[in-house]
């Protein structure tokens, strides 16, 4: 991705604002949206102007900074309310809650005075740290993930679902970072991009990122994944994750579970790439992950044209859960978890415990 | 489907024309298109104004009748050329070739004089017979198919892909005819309708037909089929077919092979419903079935809105082949073929041999 295109960035000092690349307009229009209030950030997250588990965590952290600008009283309370408000914007991706917990942790440090400038500085510092760490984690995920794929022949086909690149994170991505790293290593991968209905993040965003990077890509409808696997054109599948339970069950964009099931039926390895902030070790299994359901109109008139009869019932889960049995390995910024099991995850994933009080 | 809505019909006498319900405009607009030349019919088939393997066979047969209107010389030759021209309009569905072979067979009967009125009458008679027989075959498919599903509990979930109803045939449909017959028997099925990218025949046509009939239906994206199966909401899958090889391998709308693979992974029976005219006993296996590839724009801007970056490579096979091992049974107008094997098919499918000479 050319340096000048930024998925999200903070503009200015503590009185500044959050600038987002409006992903709903891609790939046709490259437009930025400036968020100056916490409500702007919530709207951007809910309407998927910014999306991707790591990116919405970063955006939400910056949103807390916006919430206390111009406030002179009850600043900590106001920030806490913003955390609660933003946490409700999307339920499945745990990185959102994780980032907001980091902001809450700052708020409850006794050393932090309830003085607006000092607090605002500390909160913006934390949001920037989350952003900066994510950038580094993406690079590490890419580096570790390449180990899984570098035995594939030159030009090997890799299938991915949804968008997990620079547009989904603060850095180069998760699953796409692995593919970028593989390409950087000279392997010339050929990426099969599931279009990812209903919102077409694959067609609109992943295909666009791969073109920007000069990586060979073929766009397919989700219903064609089985066929390209059958044709022997897919050597591996790799996706991101929105929440990973303690046993390795992984929530990700709807359709991922189908891809993983098809991969197993064709003897193709299926990998997940995500930072450790995506793990929710409080949940024993994926059955406990809350799954967001979204509006019917995403399916019935998603292309700006009515494509289904009036009043038809619609089921539109935004995510599904892939059981650990279907996952060959999970790549994090710390390394490769393989086999995927509660024990291996407990051994590999270190998430600093931050006891967050409700103020 | 209300009686007044006709998928296709011949209007008038031998000087009449073919009237088609323009399916590209459904479900928003109910518009008919009148085909007065063989070119009109070819355009309607190529652009999917009329689609569904049995329906395009019927439309093509009527198309031959249009080709010889107003002709006074070389009428047989002209009709033969029309057969060849129409046969090329779509390569996968064998019913098209089958119907045109029936028209060619009429042409080469020695008893038929090369007199335009007499020949036109005979050809229109044959086209009407193909249409009428298809109507009866749909009813028989429904009646036989119910035997496979009537042990399911009330309200059982049935998943289908693409459109296989009255809009796809001259009668009530193939796979949907089975569901209609099941509903008529009081079973209250709940149909999960795959939207069927890229052209959304499920969302636009199947959902519409089910609503017209008052059958409970839930529309899903193709990528959600695995999830509804995992949730235990699907008791059976049933689809149509565009060509069935001698061993039972079945070409059908792209995505069908994925559904069948997912059904097997979840222990759900997968059924195919089609008239015997869909069998191509000259092909030993599905590997030999020609698969139509369609234009990239169906995926990149299918609904009048650009949803992928410029110049992205696209793979758009219109069909895939489901191997017989994944098919629990095939329903035809003659009965149920189970297990699906070369032997059972040879015992069950009788296709009258019509040696067609090239004139």
mmCIF file of N, CA, C and O in Angstrom, chain A residues 27-28 195 197 200 203-204 207-208 211 217-221 223-224 226-228 230-231 233 254-255 257-258 261-262 265-266 299 303 305-317 320-321, chain B residues 27-28 195 197 200 203-204 207-208 211 217-224 226-228 230-231 233 254-255 257-258 261-262 265-266 299 303 305-317 320-321:
data_model
loop_
_atom_site.group_PDB
_atom_site.id
_atom_site.type_symbol
_atom_site.label_atom_id
_atom_site.label_comp_id
_atom_site.label_asym_id
_atom_site.label_seq_id
_atom_site.Cartn_x
_atom_site.Cartn_y
_atom_site.Cartn_z
ATOM 1 N N UNK A 27 -13.774 0.213 -3.703
ATOM 2 C CA UNK A 27 -12.533 0.686 -4.313
ATOM 3 C C UNK A 27 -12.742 1.856 -5.277
ATOM 4 O O UNK A 27 -11.792 2.272 -5.924
ATOM 5 N N UNK A 28 -13.961 2.384 -5.359
ATOM 6 C CA UNK A 28 -14.239 3.391 -6.379
ATOM 7 C C UNK A 28 -13.685 4.757 -5.975
ATOM 8 O O UNK A 28 -13.092 5.464 -6.774
ATOM 9 N N UNK A 195 -15.071 -13.017 -2.506
ATOM 10 C CA UNK A 195 -15.621 -11.657 -2.511
ATOM 11 C C UNK A 195 -16.182 -11.256 -1.143
ATOM 12 O O UNK A 195 -16.174 -10.096 -0.782
ATOM 13 N N UNK A 197 -19.495 -11.912 0.655
ATOM 14 C CA UNK A 197 -20.824 -11.348 0.846
ATOM 15 C C UNK A 197 -21.164 -11.391 2.327
ATOM 16 O O UNK A 197 -20.658 -12.232 3.046
ATOM 17 N N UNK A 200 -18.804 -7.568 0.826
ATOM 18 C CA UNK A 200 -17.796 -7.621 -0.242
ATOM 19 C C UNK A 200 -16.434 -7.050 0.145
ATOM 20 O O UNK A 200 -15.752 -6.420 -0.668
ATOM 21 N N UNK A 203 -13.806 -8.423 -2.320
ATOM 22 C CA UNK A 203 -13.804 -7.806 -3.649
ATOM 23 C C UNK A 203 -13.364 -6.350 -3.573
ATOM 24 O O UNK A 203 -12.571 -5.878 -4.388
ATOM 25 N N UNK A 204 -13.902 -5.618 -2.599
ATOM 26 C CA UNK A 204 -13.686 -4.177 -2.546
ATOM 27 C C UNK A 204 -12.328 -3.820 -1.941
ATOM 28 O O UNK A 204 -11.692 -2.858 -2.360
ATOM 29 N N UNK A 207 -8.909 -7.318 -2.787
ATOM 30 C CA UNK A 207 -8.474 -7.276 -4.188
ATOM 31 C C UNK A 207 -7.740 -5.959 -4.454
ATOM 32 O O UNK A 207 -6.725 -5.924 -5.157
ATOM 33 N N UNK A 208 -8.224 -4.886 -3.878
ATOM 34 C CA UNK A 208 -7.622 -3.559 -4.045
ATOM 35 C C UNK A 208 -6.231 -3.505 -3.418
ATOM 36 O O UNK A 208 -5.266 -3.054 -4.043
ATOM 37 N N UNK A 211 -3.772 -5.567 -5.493
ATOM 38 C CA UNK A 211 -3.394 -4.851 -6.719
ATOM 39 C C UNK A 211 -2.384 -3.747 -6.421
ATOM 40 O O UNK A 211 -1.402 -3.572 -7.141
ATOM 41 N N UNK A 217 -3.725 -11.854 -8.106
ATOM 42 C CA UNK A 217 -4.941 -12.198 -7.384
ATOM 43 C C UNK A 217 -6.056 -12.514 -8.356
ATOM 44 O O UNK A 217 -6.144 -11.918 -9.426
ATOM 45 N N UNK A 218 -6.901 -13.461 -7.993
ATOM 46 C CA UNK A 218 -8.100 -13.777 -8.758
ATOM 47 C C UNK A 218 -9.294 -13.659 -7.828
ATOM 48 O O UNK A 218 -9.340 -14.306 -6.777
ATOM 49 N N UNK A 219 -10.239 -12.835 -8.226
ATOM 50 C CA UNK A 219 -11.456 -12.638 -7.438
ATOM 51 C C UNK A 219 -12.469 -13.725 -7.786
ATOM 52 O O UNK A 219 -12.698 -14.010 -8.963
ATOM 53 N N UNK A 220 -13.060 -14.315 -6.747
ATOM 54 C CA UNK A 220 -14.120 -15.318 -6.964
ATOM 55 C C UNK A 220 -15.295 -15.006 -6.043
ATOM 56 O O UNK A 220 -15.128 -14.320 -5.025
ATOM 57 N N UNK A 221 -16.471 -15.509 -6.393
ATOM 58 C CA UNK A 221 -17.585 -15.467 -5.454
ATOM 59 C C UNK A 221 -17.322 -16.524 -4.381
ATOM 60 O O UNK A 221 -16.631 -17.516 -4.619
ATOM 61 N N UNK A 223 -19.111 -18.764 -3.348
ATOM 62 C CA UNK A 223 -19.622 -20.079 -3.752
ATOM 63 C C UNK A 223 -18.675 -20.799 -4.704
ATOM 64 O O UNK A 223 -18.929 -21.939 -5.071
ATOM 65 N N UNK A 224 -17.595 -20.151 -5.115
ATOM 66 C CA UNK A 224 -16.643 -20.763 -6.050
ATOM 67 C C UNK A 224 -15.417 -21.341 -5.343
ATOM 68 O O UNK A 224 -14.586 -21.997 -5.973
ATOM 69 N N UNK A 226 -15.088 -23.795 -3.261
ATOM 70 C CA UNK A 226 -15.023 -25.262 -3.338
ATOM 71 C C UNK A 226 -14.479 -25.692 -4.697
ATOM 72 O O UNK A 226 -13.683 -26.632 -4.796
ATOM 73 N N UNK A 227 -14.935 -25.021 -5.745
ATOM 74 C CA UNK A 227 -14.522 -25.390 -7.098
ATOM 75 C C UNK A 227 -13.019 -25.159 -7.313
ATOM 76 O O UNK A 227 -12.333 -26.025 -7.859
ATOM 77 N N UNK A 228 -12.489 -24.015 -6.878
ATOM 78 C CA UNK A 228 -11.048 -23.788 -7.091
ATOM 79 C C UNK A 228 -10.226 -24.764 -6.238
ATOM 80 O O UNK A 228 -9.145 -25.195 -6.646
ATOM 81 N N UNK A 230 -11.213 -27.864 -5.607
ATOM 82 C CA UNK A 230 -11.340 -29.135 -6.340
ATOM 83 C C UNK A 230 -10.409 -29.170 -7.546
ATOM 84 O O UNK A 230 -9.884 -30.227 -7.913
ATOM 85 N N UNK A 231 -10.218 -28.000 -8.150
ATOM 86 C CA UNK A 231 -9.333 -27.920 -9.322
ATOM 87 C C UNK A 231 -7.857 -28.001 -8.943
ATOM 88 O O UNK A 231 -6.982 -27.920 -9.810
ATOM 89 N N UNK A 233 -6.118 -25.818 -7.232
ATOM 90 C CA UNK A 233 -5.431 -24.531 -7.381
ATOM 91 C C UNK A 233 -5.142 -23.852 -6.046
ATOM 92 O O UNK A 233 -4.584 -22.755 -6.031
ATOM 93 N N UNK A 254 -18.348 -14.143 8.537
ATOM 94 C CA UNK A 254 -19.244 -15.200 8.056
ATOM 95 C C UNK A 254 -18.694 -15.790 6.742
ATOM 96 O O UNK A 254 -18.282 -15.037 5.854
ATOM 97 N N UNK A 255 -18.707 -17.106 6.688
ATOM 98 C CA UNK A 255 -18.178 -17.791 5.516
ATOM 99 C C UNK A 255 -16.858 -18.490 5.808
ATOM 100 O O UNK A 255 -16.481 -19.425 5.109
ATOM 101 N N UNK A 257 -16.083 -20.402 8.386
ATOM 102 C CA UNK A 257 -16.317 -21.798 8.794
ATOM 103 C C UNK A 257 -16.531 -22.685 7.564
ATOM 104 O O UNK A 257 -16.019 -23.815 7.509
ATOM 105 N N UNK A 258 -17.253 -22.180 6.579
ATOM 106 C CA UNK A 258 -17.452 -22.936 5.339
ATOM 107 C C UNK A 258 -16.130 -23.172 4.622
ATOM 108 O O UNK A 258 -15.844 -24.282 4.177
ATOM 109 N N UNK A 261 -14.190 -25.835 6.455
ATOM 110 C CA UNK A 261 -14.771 -27.171 6.247
ATOM 111 C C UNK A 261 -14.405 -27.688 4.862
ATOM 112 O O UNK A 261 -14.030 -28.861 4.694
ATOM 113 N N UNK A 262 -14.503 -26.824 3.868
ATOM 114 C CA UNK A 262 -14.148 -27.218 2.498
ATOM 115 C C UNK A 262 -12.653 -27.526 2.398
ATOM 116 O O UNK A 262 -12.252 -28.461 1.708
ATOM 117 N N UNK A 265 -12.077 -30.938 3.664
ATOM 118 C CA UNK A 265 -12.565 -31.955 2.717
ATOM 119 C C UNK A 265 -11.608 -32.143 1.548
ATOM 120 O O UNK A 265 -11.594 -33.198 0.924
ATOM 121 N N UNK A 266 -10.817 -31.124 1.249
ATOM 122 C CA UNK A 266 -9.872 -31.207 0.127
ATOM 123 C C UNK A 266 -8.429 -31.413 0.587
ATOM 124 O O UNK A 266 -7.504 -31.335 -0.229
ATOM 125 N N UNK A 299 -28.242 -7.751 2.660
ATOM 126 C CA UNK A 299 -28.412 -8.870 1.729
ATOM 127 C C UNK A 299 -29.438 -8.543 0.651
ATOM 128 O O UNK A 299 -29.243 -8.861 -0.518
ATOM 129 N N UNK A 303 -26.336 -3.840 -3.074
ATOM 130 C CA UNK A 303 -25.639 -3.196 -4.197
ATOM 131 C C UNK A 303 -26.376 -1.936 -4.637
ATOM 132 O O UNK A 303 -26.232 -1.488 -5.766
ATOM 133 N N UNK A 305 -29.452 -1.767 -5.143
ATOM 134 C CA UNK A 305 -30.535 -2.190 -6.020
ATOM 135 C C UNK A 305 -31.250 -3.307 -5.276
ATOM 136 O O UNK A 305 -30.587 -4.175 -4.687
ATOM 137 N N UNK A 306 -32.564 -3.296 -5.294
ATOM 138 C CA UNK A 306 -33.312 -4.340 -4.584
ATOM 139 C C UNK A 306 -33.126 -5.669 -5.310
ATOM 140 O O UNK A 306 -33.391 -5.770 -6.508
ATOM 141 N N UNK A 307 -32.663 -6.683 -4.577
ATOM 142 C CA UNK A 307 -32.372 -7.975 -5.204
ATOM 143 C C UNK A 307 -33.116 -9.122 -4.528
ATOM 144 O O UNK A 307 -32.760 -10.290 -4.711
ATOM 145 N N UNK A 308 -34.137 -8.799 -3.747
ATOM 146 C CA UNK A 308 -34.934 -9.849 -3.114
ATOM 147 C C UNK A 308 -36.342 -9.316 -2.916
ATOM 148 O O UNK A 308 -36.538 -8.095 -2.840
ATOM 149 N N UNK A 309 -37.325 -10.207 -2.827
ATOM 150 C CA UNK A 309 -38.699 -9.713 -2.690
ATOM 151 C C UNK A 309 -38.912 -9.014 -1.344
ATOM 152 O O UNK A 309 -38.256 -9.345 -0.357
ATOM 153 N N UNK A 310 -39.829 -8.106 -1.337
ATOM 154 C CA UNK A 310 -40.249 -7.387 -0.121
ATOM 155 C C UNK A 310 -40.548 -8.344 1.017
ATOM 156 O O UNK A 310 -41.182 -9.371 0.799
ATOM 157 N N UNK A 311 -40.110 -7.981 2.195
ATOM 158 C CA UNK A 311 -40.542 -8.686 3.404
ATOM 159 C C UNK A 311 -40.033 -10.120 3.511
ATOM 160 O O UNK A 311 -40.529 -10.884 4.332
ATOM 161 N N UNK A 312 -39.074 -10.504 2.681
ATOM 162 C CA UNK A 312 -38.536 -11.856 2.816
ATOM 163 C C UNK A 312 -37.732 -11.921 4.115
ATOM 164 O O UNK A 312 -37.045 -10.963 4.476
ATOM 165 N N UNK A 313 -37.863 -13.038 4.835
ATOM 166 C CA UNK A 313 -37.064 -13.217 6.047
ATOM 167 C C UNK A 313 -35.605 -13.407 5.658
ATOM 168 O O UNK A 313 -35.305 -14.040 4.640
ATOM 169 N N UNK A 314 -34.707 -12.839 6.446
ATOM 170 C CA UNK A 314 -33.276 -12.901 6.144
ATOM 171 C C UNK A 314 -32.529 -13.291 7.407
ATOM 172 O O UNK A 314 -32.889 -12.871 8.509
ATOM 173 N N UNK A 315 -31.511 -14.100 7.270
ATOM 174 C CA UNK A 315 -30.610 -14.406 8.378
ATOM 175 C C UNK A 315 -29.255 -13.830 7.984
ATOM 176 O O UNK A 315 -28.734 -14.169 6.920
ATOM 177 N N UNK A 316 -28.716 -12.934 8.809
ATOM 178 C CA UNK A 316 -27.478 -12.241 8.440
ATOM 179 C C UNK A 316 -26.483 -12.178 9.606
ATOM 180 O O UNK A 316 -26.191 -11.102 10.128
ATOM 181 N N UNK A 317 -25.962 -13.341 9.998
ATOM 182 C CA UNK A 317 -24.914 -13.316 11.029
ATOM 183 C C UNK A 317 -23.638 -12.745 10.413
ATOM 184 O O UNK A 317 -23.261 -13.129 9.310
ATOM 185 N N UNK A 320 -19.007 -16.297 11.927
ATOM 186 C CA UNK A 320 -19.273 -17.669 12.331
ATOM 187 C C UNK A 320 -18.067 -18.149 13.124
ATOM 188 O O UNK A 320 -17.063 -17.432 13.233
ATOM 189 N N UNK A 321 -18.186 -19.326 13.697
ATOM 190 C CA UNK A 321 -17.106 -19.857 14.534
ATOM 191 C C UNK A 321 -16.547 -21.120 13.890
ATOM 192 O O UNK A 321 -17.287 -22.058 13.598
ATOM 193 N N UNK B 27 -36.919 -9.421 -8.690
ATOM 194 C CA UNK B 27 -38.320 -9.420 -8.271
ATOM 195 C C UNK B 27 -38.959 -8.040 -8.309
ATOM 196 O O UNK B 27 -40.105 -7.900 -7.905
ATOM 197 N N UNK B 28 -38.243 -7.039 -8.809
ATOM 198 C CA UNK B 28 -38.761 -5.673 -8.709
ATOM 199 C C UNK B 28 -39.848 -5.416 -9.748
ATOM 200 O O UNK B 28 -40.892 -4.833 -9.453
ATOM 201 N N UNK B 195 -28.581 -17.216 -1.753
ATOM 202 C CA UNK B 195 -28.854 -16.129 -2.697
ATOM 203 C C UNK B 195 -28.309 -16.434 -4.100
ATOM 204 O O UNK B 195 -28.836 -15.981 -5.092
ATOM 205 N N UNK B 197 -24.855 -16.157 -5.726
ATOM 206 C CA UNK B 197 -24.017 -15.249 -6.507
ATOM 207 C C UNK B 197 -23.439 -16.007 -7.692
ATOM 208 O O UNK B 197 -23.294 -17.214 -7.623
ATOM 209 N N UNK B 200 -27.713 -14.077 -8.388
ATOM 210 C CA UNK B 200 -28.736 -14.006 -7.340
ATOM 211 C C UNK B 200 -30.079 -14.639 -7.724
ATOM 212 O O UNK B 200 -31.135 -14.136 -7.330
ATOM 213 N N UNK B 203 -32.024 -15.313 -4.450
ATOM 214 C CA UNK B 203 -32.626 -14.128 -3.817
ATOM 215 C C UNK B 203 -33.734 -13.547 -4.679
ATOM 216 O O UNK B 203 -34.809 -13.186 -4.192
ATOM 217 N N UNK B 204 -33.475 -13.441 -5.987
ATOM 218 C CA UNK B 204 -34.407 -12.747 -6.861
ATOM 219 C C UNK B 204 -35.587 -13.616 -7.277
ATOM 220 O O UNK B 204 -36.710 -13.129 -7.393
ATOM 221 N N UNK B 207 -36.738 -16.960 -3.763
ATOM 222 C CA UNK B 207 -37.405 -16.305 -2.638
ATOM 223 C C UNK B 207 -38.766 -15.756 -3.091
ATOM 224 O O UNK B 207 -39.766 -15.852 -2.370
ATOM 225 N N UNK B 208 -38.821 -15.229 -4.293
ATOM 226 C CA UNK B 208 -40.056 -14.667 -4.851
ATOM 227 C C UNK B 208 -41.101 -15.762 -5.069
ATOM 228 O O UNK B 208 -42.251 -15.625 -4.662
ATOM 229 N N UNK B 211 -42.456 -17.004 -1.715
ATOM 230 C CA UNK B 211 -43.389 -16.029 -1.144
ATOM 231 C C UNK B 211 -44.748 -16.095 -1.850
ATOM 232 O O UNK B 211 -45.792 -16.069 -1.203
ATOM 233 N N UNK B 217 -39.675 -19.089 4.155
ATOM 234 C CA UNK B 217 -38.346 -19.087 3.550
ATOM 235 C C UNK B 217 -37.454 -18.087 4.264
ATOM 236 O O UNK B 217 -37.923 -17.041 4.711
ATOM 237 N N UNK B 218 -36.191 -18.429 4.382
ATOM 238 C CA UNK B 218 -35.192 -17.504 4.917
ATOM 239 C C UNK B 218 -34.076 -17.385 3.892
ATOM 240 O O UNK B 218 -33.488 -18.386 3.484
ATOM 241 N N UNK B 219 -33.826 -16.158 3.501
ATOM 242 C CA UNK B 219 -32.770 -15.883 2.524
ATOM 243 C C UNK B 219 -31.427 -15.768 3.248
ATOM 244 O O UNK B 219 -31.321 -15.095 4.278
ATOM 245 N N UNK B 220 -30.414 -16.424 2.705
ATOM 246 C CA UNK B 220 -29.055 -16.324 3.259
ATOM 247 C C UNK B 220 -28.070 -16.091 2.111
ATOM 248 O O UNK B 220 -28.364 -16.406 0.954
ATOM 249 N N UNK B 221 -26.899 -15.547 2.453
ATOM 250 C CA UNK B 221 -25.809 -15.516 1.476
ATOM 251 C C UNK B 221 -25.251 -16.936 1.353
ATOM 252 O O UNK B 221 -25.346 -17.739 2.286
ATOM 253 N N UNK B 222 -24.647 -17.214 0.205
ATOM 254 C CA UNK B 222 -24.095 -18.553 -0.026
ATOM 255 C C UNK B 222 -23.108 -18.942 1.078
ATOM 256 O O UNK B 222 -23.018 -20.098 1.473
ATOM 257 N N UNK B 223 -22.391 -17.948 1.575
ATOM 258 C CA UNK B 223 -21.362 -18.205 2.586
ATOM 259 C C UNK B 223 -21.951 -18.540 3.951
ATOM 260 O O UNK B 223 -21.204 -18.845 4.875
ATOM 261 N N UNK B 224 -23.271 -18.470 4.099
ATOM 262 C CA UNK B 224 -23.914 -18.761 5.383
ATOM 263 C C UNK B 224 -24.466 -20.183 5.451
ATOM 264 O O UNK B 224 -24.938 -20.620 6.504
ATOM 265 N N UNK B 226 -23.031 -23.081 5.434
ATOM 266 C CA UNK B 226 -22.325 -23.930 6.407
ATOM 267 C C UNK B 226 -22.813 -23.627 7.819
ATOM 268 O O UNK B 226 -23.012 -24.533 8.629
ATOM 269 N N UNK B 227 -23.020 -22.353 8.107
ATOM 270 C CA UNK B 227 -23.437 -21.958 9.452
ATOM 271 C C UNK B 227 -24.842 -22.476 9.789
ATOM 272 O O UNK B 227 -25.063 -23.009 10.878
ATOM 273 N N UNK B 228 -25.797 -22.352 8.864
ATOM 274 C CA UNK B 228 -27.146 -22.856 9.187
ATOM 275 C C UNK B 228 -27.140 -24.381 9.299
ATOM 276 O O UNK B 228 -27.875 -24.944 10.103
ATOM 277 N N UNK B 230 -24.554 -26.069 10.521
ATOM 278 C CA UNK B 230 -23.930 -26.299 11.829
ATOM 279 C C UNK B 230 -24.917 -26.059 12.964
ATOM 280 O O UNK B 230 -24.858 -26.718 14.000
ATOM 281 N N UNK B 231 -25.817 -25.115 12.755
ATOM 282 C CA UNK B 231 -26.825 -24.819 13.775
ATOM 283 C C UNK B 231 -27.923 -25.878 13.819
ATOM 284 O O UNK B 231 -28.863 -25.766 14.604
ATOM 285 N N UNK B 233 -30.161 -26.576 11.542
ATOM 286 C CA UNK B 233 -31.430 -26.087 11.000
ATOM 287 C C UNK B 233 -31.751 -26.651 9.619
ATOM 288 O O UNK B 233 -32.775 -26.308 9.042
ATOM 289 N N UNK B 254 -23.031 -22.928 -10.160
ATOM 290 C CA UNK B 254 -21.837 -22.785 -9.337
ATOM 291 C C UNK B 254 -22.239 -22.607 -7.864
ATOM 292 O O UNK B 254 -23.141 -21.837 -7.558
ATOM 293 N N UNK B 255 -21.555 -23.335 -7.016
ATOM 294 C CA UNK B 255 -21.869 -23.310 -5.582
ATOM 295 C C UNK B 255 -22.524 -24.594 -5.113
ATOM 296 O O UNK B 255 -22.489 -24.923 -3.925
ATOM 297 N N UNK B 257 -21.612 -27.704 -5.728
ATOM 298 C CA UNK B 257 -20.613 -28.655 -5.232
ATOM 299 C C UNK B 257 -20.211 -28.309 -3.792
ATOM 300 O O UNK B 257 -20.039 -29.201 -2.954
ATOM 301 N N UNK B 258 -20.081 -27.027 -3.508
ATOM 302 C CA UNK B 258 -19.777 -26.604 -2.139
ATOM 303 C C UNK B 258 -20.885 -26.997 -1.175
ATOM 304 O O UNK B 258 -20.623 -27.523 -0.087
ATOM 305 N N UNK B 261 -20.702 -30.717 -0.545
ATOM 306 C CA UNK B 261 -19.559 -31.059 0.312
ATOM 307 C C UNK B 261 -19.872 -30.712 1.767
ATOM 308 O O UNK B 261 -19.592 -31.492 2.691
ATOM 309 N N UNK B 262 -20.454 -29.543 1.984
ATOM 310 C CA UNK B 262 -20.820 -29.122 3.337
ATOM 311 C C UNK B 262 -21.908 -30.027 3.909
ATOM 312 O O UNK B 262 -21.887 -30.363 5.100
ATOM 313 N N UNK B 265 -20.320 -33.124 5.158
ATOM 314 C CA UNK B 265 -19.571 -32.880 6.399
ATOM 315 C C UNK B 265 -20.500 -32.775 7.611
ATOM 316 O O UNK B 265 -20.079 -33.017 8.733
ATOM 317 N N UNK B 266 -21.759 -32.414 7.362
ATOM 318 C CA UNK B 266 -22.717 -32.270 8.463
ATOM 319 C C UNK B 266 -23.701 -33.438 8.532
ATOM 320 O O UNK B 266 -24.677 -33.375 9.295
ATOM 321 N N UNK B 299 -19.422 -10.347 -11.638
ATOM 322 C CA UNK B 299 -18.883 -10.337 -10.274
ATOM 323 C C UNK B 299 -18.423 -8.941 -9.875
ATOM 324 O O UNK B 299 -18.646 -8.509 -8.749
ATOM 325 N N UNK B 303 -24.539 -5.481 -10.109
ATOM 326 C CA UNK B 303 -25.822 -4.816 -9.876
ATOM 327 C C UNK B 303 -25.729 -3.331 -10.162
ATOM 328 O O UNK B 303 -26.350 -2.514 -9.506
ATOM 329 N N UNK B 305 -23.200 -1.427 -9.854
ATOM 330 C CA UNK B 305 -22.315 -0.671 -8.972
ATOM 331 C C UNK B 305 -20.961 -1.388 -8.995
ATOM 332 O O UNK B 305 -20.916 -2.611 -8.878
ATOM 333 N N UNK B 306 -19.905 -0.647 -9.171
ATOM 334 C CA UNK B 306 -18.580 -1.264 -9.219
ATOM 335 C C UNK B 306 -18.180 -1.703 -7.811
ATOM 336 O O UNK B 306 -18.180 -0.904 -6.880
ATOM 337 N N UNK B 307 -17.870 -2.984 -7.659
ATOM 338 C CA UNK B 307 -17.561 -3.515 -6.333
ATOM 339 C C UNK B 307 -16.201 -4.200 -6.291
ATOM 340 O O UNK B 307 -15.915 -4.955 -5.363
ATOM 341 N N UNK B 308 -15.372 -3.942 -7.290
ATOM 342 C CA UNK B 308 -14.025 -4.514 -7.296
ATOM 343 C C UNK B 308 -13.115 -3.560 -8.056
ATOM 344 O O UNK B 308 -13.588 -2.788 -8.896
ATOM 345 N N UNK B 309 -11.799 -3.620 -7.764
ATOM 346 C CA UNK B 309 -10.902 -2.691 -8.450
ATOM 347 C C UNK B 309 -10.821 -3.004 -9.948
ATOM 348 O O UNK B 309 -10.999 -4.143 -10.364
ATOM 349 N N UNK B 310 -10.556 -1.996 -10.705
ATOM 350 C CA UNK B 310 -10.328 -2.099 -12.150
ATOM 351 C C UNK B 310 -9.342 -3.202 -12.489
ATOM 352 O O UNK B 310 -8.303 -3.335 -11.826
ATOM 353 N N UNK B 311 -9.640 -3.943 -13.525
ATOM 354 C CA UNK B 311 -8.652 -4.866 -14.103
ATOM 355 C C UNK B 311 -8.290 -6.030 -13.198
ATOM 356 O O UNK B 311 -7.309 -6.731 -13.461
ATOM 357 N N UNK B 312 -9.049 -6.246 -12.135
ATOM 358 C CA UNK B 312 -8.740 -7.407 -11.302
ATOM 359 C C UNK B 312 -9.101 -8.679 -12.094
ATOM 360 O O UNK B 312 -10.104 -8.705 -12.809
ATOM 361 N N UNK B 313 -8.268 -9.706 -11.991
ATOM 362 C CA UNK B 313 -8.585 -10.976 -12.638
ATOM 363 C C UNK B 313 -9.765 -11.623 -11.917
ATOM 364 O O UNK B 313 -9.884 -11.529 -10.692
ATOM 365 N N UNK B 314 -10.647 -12.247 -12.699
ATOM 366 C CA UNK B 314 -11.854 -12.852 -12.134
ATOM 367 C C UNK B 314 -12.006 -14.251 -12.714
ATOM 368 O O UNK B 314 -11.710 -14.481 -13.883
ATOM 369 N N UNK B 315 -12.463 -15.182 -11.885
ATOM 370 C CA UNK B 315 -12.824 -16.519 -12.368
ATOM 371 C C UNK B 315 -14.323 -16.651 -12.153
ATOM 372 O O UNK B 315 -14.797 -16.472 -11.028
ATOM 373 N N UNK B 316 -15.067 -16.917 -13.227
ATOM 374 C CA UNK B 316 -16.523 -16.939 -13.110
ATOM 375 C C UNK B 316 -17.141 -18.135 -13.835
ATOM 376 O O UNK B 316 -17.851 -17.988 -14.822
ATOM 377 N N UNK B 317 -16.872 -19.348 -13.320
ATOM 378 C CA UNK B 317 -17.542 -20.513 -13.910
ATOM 379 C C UNK B 317 -19.020 -20.473 -13.523
ATOM 380 O O UNK B 317 -19.354 -20.219 -12.367
ATOM 381 N N UNK B 320 -20.660 -25.927 -11.550
ATOM 382 C CA UNK B 320 -19.634 -26.845 -11.069
ATOM 383 C C UNK B 320 -20.214 -28.247 -11.137
ATOM 384 O O UNK B 320 -21.391 -28.432 -11.451
ATOM 385 N N UNK B 321 -19.366 -29.237 -10.881
ATOM 386 C CA UNK B 321 -19.804 -30.629 -10.978
ATOM 387 C C UNK B 321 -19.720 -31.269 -9.592
ATOM 388 O O UNK B 321 -18.681 -31.236 -8.943
#
